[in-house]
XYZ file of N, CA and C in Angstrom:
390
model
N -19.295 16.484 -14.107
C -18.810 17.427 -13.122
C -18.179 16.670 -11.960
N -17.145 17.105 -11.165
C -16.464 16.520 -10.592
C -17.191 16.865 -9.165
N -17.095 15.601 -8.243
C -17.667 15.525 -6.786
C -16.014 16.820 -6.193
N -16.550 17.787 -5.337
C -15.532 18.751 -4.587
C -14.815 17.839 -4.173
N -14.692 16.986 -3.948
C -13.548 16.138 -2.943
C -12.326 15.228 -3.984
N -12.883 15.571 -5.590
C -12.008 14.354 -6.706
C -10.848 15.681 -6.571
N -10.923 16.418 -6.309
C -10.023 17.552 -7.155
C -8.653 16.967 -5.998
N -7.414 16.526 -6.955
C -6.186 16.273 -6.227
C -4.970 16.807 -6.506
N -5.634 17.813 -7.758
C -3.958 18.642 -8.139
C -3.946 20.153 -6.959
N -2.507 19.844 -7.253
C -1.896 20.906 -5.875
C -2.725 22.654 -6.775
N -3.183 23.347 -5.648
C -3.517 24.685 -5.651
C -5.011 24.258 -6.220
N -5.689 23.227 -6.568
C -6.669 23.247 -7.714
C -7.927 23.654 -7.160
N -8.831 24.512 -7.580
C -10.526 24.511 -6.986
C -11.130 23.866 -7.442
N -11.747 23.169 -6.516
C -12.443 22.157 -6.882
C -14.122 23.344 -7.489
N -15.090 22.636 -8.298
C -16.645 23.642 -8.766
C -17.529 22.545 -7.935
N -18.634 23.424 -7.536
C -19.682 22.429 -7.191
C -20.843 23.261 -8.324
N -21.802 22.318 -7.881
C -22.977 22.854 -9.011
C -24.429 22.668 -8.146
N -25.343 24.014 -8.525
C -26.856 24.382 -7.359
C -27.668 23.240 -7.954
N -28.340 22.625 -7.067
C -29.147 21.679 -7.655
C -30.014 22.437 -8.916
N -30.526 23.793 -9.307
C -31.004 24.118 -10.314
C -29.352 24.023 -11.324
N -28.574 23.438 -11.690
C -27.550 23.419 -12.579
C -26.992 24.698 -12.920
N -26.764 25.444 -11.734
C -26.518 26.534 -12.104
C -24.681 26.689 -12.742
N -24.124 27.508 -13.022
C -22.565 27.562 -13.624
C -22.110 27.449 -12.167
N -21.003 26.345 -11.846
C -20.079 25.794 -11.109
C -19.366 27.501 -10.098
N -19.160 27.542 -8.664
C -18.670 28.667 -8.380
C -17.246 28.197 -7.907
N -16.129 28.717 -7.668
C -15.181 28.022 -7.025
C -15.129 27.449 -5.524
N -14.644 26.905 -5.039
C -15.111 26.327 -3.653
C -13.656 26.164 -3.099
N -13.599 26.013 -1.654
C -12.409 26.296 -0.930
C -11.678 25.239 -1.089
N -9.829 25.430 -0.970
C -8.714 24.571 -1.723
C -8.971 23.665 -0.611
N -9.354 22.823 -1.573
C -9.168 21.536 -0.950
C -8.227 20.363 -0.161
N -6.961 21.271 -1.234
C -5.598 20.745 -0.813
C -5.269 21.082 0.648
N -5.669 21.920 1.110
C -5.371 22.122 2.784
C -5.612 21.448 3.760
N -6.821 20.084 2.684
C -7.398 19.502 3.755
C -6.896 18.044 3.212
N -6.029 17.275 3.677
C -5.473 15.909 3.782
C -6.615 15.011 3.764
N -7.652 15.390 4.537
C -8.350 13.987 4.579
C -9.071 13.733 3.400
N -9.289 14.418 2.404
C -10.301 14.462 1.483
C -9.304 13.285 0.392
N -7.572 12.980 0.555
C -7.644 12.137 -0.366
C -7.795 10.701 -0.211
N -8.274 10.454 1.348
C -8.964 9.335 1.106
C -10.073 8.911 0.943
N -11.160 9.485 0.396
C -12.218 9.452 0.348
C -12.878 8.492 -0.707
N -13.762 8.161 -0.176
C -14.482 6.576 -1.537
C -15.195 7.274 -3.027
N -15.331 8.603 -2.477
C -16.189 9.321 -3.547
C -15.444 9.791 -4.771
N -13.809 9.625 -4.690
C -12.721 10.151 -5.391
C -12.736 9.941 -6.852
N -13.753 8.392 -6.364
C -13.642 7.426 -7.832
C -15.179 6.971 -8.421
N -16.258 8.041 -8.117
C -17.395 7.866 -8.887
C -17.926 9.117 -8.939
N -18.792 9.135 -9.630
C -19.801 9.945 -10.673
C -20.178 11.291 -9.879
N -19.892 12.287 -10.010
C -20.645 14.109 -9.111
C -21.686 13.709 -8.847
N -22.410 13.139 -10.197
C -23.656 12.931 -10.729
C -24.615 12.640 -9.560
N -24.000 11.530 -9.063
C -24.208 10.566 -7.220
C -24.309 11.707 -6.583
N -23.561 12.238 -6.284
C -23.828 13.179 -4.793
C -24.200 14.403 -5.249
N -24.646 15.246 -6.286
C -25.177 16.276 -6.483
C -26.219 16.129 -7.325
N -27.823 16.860 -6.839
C -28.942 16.472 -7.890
C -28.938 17.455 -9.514
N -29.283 16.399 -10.082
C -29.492 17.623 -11.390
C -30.805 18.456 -11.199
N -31.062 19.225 -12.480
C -31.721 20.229 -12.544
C -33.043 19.431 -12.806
N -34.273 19.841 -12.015
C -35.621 19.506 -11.789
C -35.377 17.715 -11.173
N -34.534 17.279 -10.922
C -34.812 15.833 -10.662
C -36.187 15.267 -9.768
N -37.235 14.252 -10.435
C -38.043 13.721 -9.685
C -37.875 13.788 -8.210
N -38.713 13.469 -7.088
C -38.734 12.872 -5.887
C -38.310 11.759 -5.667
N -38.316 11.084 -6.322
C -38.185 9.032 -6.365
C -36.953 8.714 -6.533
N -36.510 9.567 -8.144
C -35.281 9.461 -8.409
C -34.302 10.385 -7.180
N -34.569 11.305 -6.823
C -33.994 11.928 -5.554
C -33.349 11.508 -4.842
N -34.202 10.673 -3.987
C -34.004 9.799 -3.359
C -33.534 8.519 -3.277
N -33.383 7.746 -4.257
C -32.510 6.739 -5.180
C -31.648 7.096 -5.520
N -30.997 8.508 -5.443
C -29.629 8.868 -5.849
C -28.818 9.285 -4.787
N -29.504 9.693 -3.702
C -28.886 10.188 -2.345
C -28.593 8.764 -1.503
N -29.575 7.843 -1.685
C -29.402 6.843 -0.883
C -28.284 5.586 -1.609
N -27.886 6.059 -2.937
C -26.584 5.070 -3.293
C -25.795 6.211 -3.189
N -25.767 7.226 -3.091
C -24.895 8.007 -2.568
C -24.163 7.749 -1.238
N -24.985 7.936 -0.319
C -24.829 7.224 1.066
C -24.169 6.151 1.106
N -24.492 4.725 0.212
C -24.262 3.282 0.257
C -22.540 3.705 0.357
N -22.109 4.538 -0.753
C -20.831 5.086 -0.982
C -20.055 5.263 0.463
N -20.528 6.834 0.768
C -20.120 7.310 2.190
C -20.152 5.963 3.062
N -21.055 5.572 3.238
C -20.724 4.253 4.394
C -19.495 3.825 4.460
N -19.168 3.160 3.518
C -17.751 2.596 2.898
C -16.374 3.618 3.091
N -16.608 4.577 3.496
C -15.739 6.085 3.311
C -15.069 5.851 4.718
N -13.764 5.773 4.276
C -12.846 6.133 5.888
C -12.660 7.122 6.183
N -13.068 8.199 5.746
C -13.085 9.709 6.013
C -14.228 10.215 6.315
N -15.523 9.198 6.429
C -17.019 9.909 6.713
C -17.076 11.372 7.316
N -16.286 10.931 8.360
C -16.770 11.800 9.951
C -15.804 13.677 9.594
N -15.010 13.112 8.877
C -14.111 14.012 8.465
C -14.552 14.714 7.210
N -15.304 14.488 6.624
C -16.235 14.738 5.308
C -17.710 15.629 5.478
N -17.755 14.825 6.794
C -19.216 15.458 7.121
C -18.950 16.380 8.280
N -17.851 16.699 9.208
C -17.519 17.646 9.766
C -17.037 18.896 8.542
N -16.559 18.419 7.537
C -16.321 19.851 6.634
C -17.312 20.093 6.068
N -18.429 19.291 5.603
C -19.802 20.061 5.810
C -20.763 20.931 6.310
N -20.527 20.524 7.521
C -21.316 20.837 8.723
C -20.562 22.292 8.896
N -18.948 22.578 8.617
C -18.083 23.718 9.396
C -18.144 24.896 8.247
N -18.783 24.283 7.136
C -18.627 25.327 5.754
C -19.940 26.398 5.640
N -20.853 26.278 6.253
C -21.739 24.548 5.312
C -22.208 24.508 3.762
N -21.889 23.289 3.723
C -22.095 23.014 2.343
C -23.531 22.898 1.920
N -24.060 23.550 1.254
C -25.601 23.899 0.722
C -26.219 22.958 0.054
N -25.137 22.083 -0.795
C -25.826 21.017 -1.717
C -24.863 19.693 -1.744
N -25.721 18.998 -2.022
C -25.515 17.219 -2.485
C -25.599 16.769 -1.044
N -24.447 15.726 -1.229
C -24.625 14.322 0.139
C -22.801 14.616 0.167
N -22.850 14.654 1.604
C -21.522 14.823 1.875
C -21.745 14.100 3.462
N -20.395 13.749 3.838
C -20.310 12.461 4.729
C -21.254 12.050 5.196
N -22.209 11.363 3.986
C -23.428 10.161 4.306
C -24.739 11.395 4.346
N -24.646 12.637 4.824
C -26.151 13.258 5.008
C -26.219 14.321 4.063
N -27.574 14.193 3.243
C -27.710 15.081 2.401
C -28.133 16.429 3.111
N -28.054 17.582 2.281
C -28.150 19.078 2.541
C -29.229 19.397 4.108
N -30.466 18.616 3.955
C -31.436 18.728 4.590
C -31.022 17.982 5.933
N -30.289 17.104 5.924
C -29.709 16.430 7.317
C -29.127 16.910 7.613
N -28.130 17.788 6.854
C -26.810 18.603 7.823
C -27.874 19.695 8.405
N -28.963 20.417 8.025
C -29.512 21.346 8.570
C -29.742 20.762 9.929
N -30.624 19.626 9.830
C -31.001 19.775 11.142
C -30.191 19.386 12.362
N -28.889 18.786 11.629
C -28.103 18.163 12.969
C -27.361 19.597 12.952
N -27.177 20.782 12.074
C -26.632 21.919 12.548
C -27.412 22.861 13.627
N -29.077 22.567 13.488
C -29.995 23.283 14.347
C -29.721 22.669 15.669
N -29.612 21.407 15.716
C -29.236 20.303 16.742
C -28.611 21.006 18.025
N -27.788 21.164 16.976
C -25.879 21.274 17.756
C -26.623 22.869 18.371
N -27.099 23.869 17.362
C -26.839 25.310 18.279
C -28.159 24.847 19.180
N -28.776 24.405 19.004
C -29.977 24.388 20.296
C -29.266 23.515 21.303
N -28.476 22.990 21.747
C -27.369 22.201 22.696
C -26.579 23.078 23.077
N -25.781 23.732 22.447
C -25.024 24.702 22.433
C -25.682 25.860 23.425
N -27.015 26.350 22.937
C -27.440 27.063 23.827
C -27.621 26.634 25.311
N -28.542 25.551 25.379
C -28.825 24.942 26.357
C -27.482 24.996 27.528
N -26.623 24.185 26.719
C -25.392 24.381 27.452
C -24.444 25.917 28.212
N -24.916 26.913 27.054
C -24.153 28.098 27.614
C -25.126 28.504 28.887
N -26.900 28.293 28.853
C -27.903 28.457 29.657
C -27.390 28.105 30.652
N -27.105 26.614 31.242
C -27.140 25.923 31.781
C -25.674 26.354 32.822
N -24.556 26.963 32.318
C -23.338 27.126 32.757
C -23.696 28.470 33.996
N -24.294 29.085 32.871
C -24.486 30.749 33.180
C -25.795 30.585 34.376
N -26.456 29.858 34.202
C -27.224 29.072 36.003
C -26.137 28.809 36.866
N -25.177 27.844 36.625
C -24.161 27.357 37.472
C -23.742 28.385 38.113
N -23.094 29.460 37.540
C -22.192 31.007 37.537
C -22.904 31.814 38.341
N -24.108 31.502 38.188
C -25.417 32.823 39.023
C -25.417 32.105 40.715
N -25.478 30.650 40.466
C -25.661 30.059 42.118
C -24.459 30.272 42.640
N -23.312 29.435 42.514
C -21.690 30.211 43.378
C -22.366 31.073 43.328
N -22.237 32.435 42.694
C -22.701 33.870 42.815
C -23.480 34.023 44.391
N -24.319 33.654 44.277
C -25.390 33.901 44.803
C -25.394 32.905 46.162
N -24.689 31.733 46.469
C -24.752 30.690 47.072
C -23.388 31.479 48.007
């Protein structure tokens, strides 16, 4: 199965697959997005960045972390893992952080996010009030 990011023919959908191996769904044209054809992942195995069906813990983790070794190497990381983060992508390792890392740097961001709108809307109340 092909990693979402190999797909390089014009109009083409790229499939991803649920870590239970479920049938491939179509996923958004990739072609819109330029940065994906430089990516290091273009030229190895789905296999790497998406788990199969029941995979061990050990092996899990031995597959995400040469996954990663990959992404490191990737001149498009940041650009890989921002289209993660903006989709979000539910499964595998995409720019360097698997599924469970994009969660929490997505919880991250809206608990900042809040903080920040908090923090404005204090500002807005003192002028106000000042």
């Amino acid at each position: 199965m092909l990693h979402p990011i190999e797909s390089s023919a014009p109009g083409a959908v790229a499939a991803r697959r649920s870590p239970a191996g479920a049938v491939p769904q179509q996923h958004d044209r990739l072609d819109d997005n330029p940065w994906h054809t430089g990516a290091a992942c273009r030229s190895d195995e789905a296999g790497l960045f998406f788990a199969p069906s029941k995979e061990p813990t050990a092996a899990r983790l031995a597959r995400e972390e040469q996954a990663k070794r990959v992404c490191a190497r990737c001149p498009v990381l940041l650009e890989c893992r921002e289209h993660a983060l903006a989709q979000p992508e539910p499964y595998g390792v995409w720019g360097g952080l698997t599924a469970a890392e994009r969660r929490v740097v997505l919880s991250r961001r809206r608990r900042r996010d809040g903080e920040l709108r908090d923090a404005r809307r204090v500002g807005v109340e003192r002028r106000i009030a000042g």
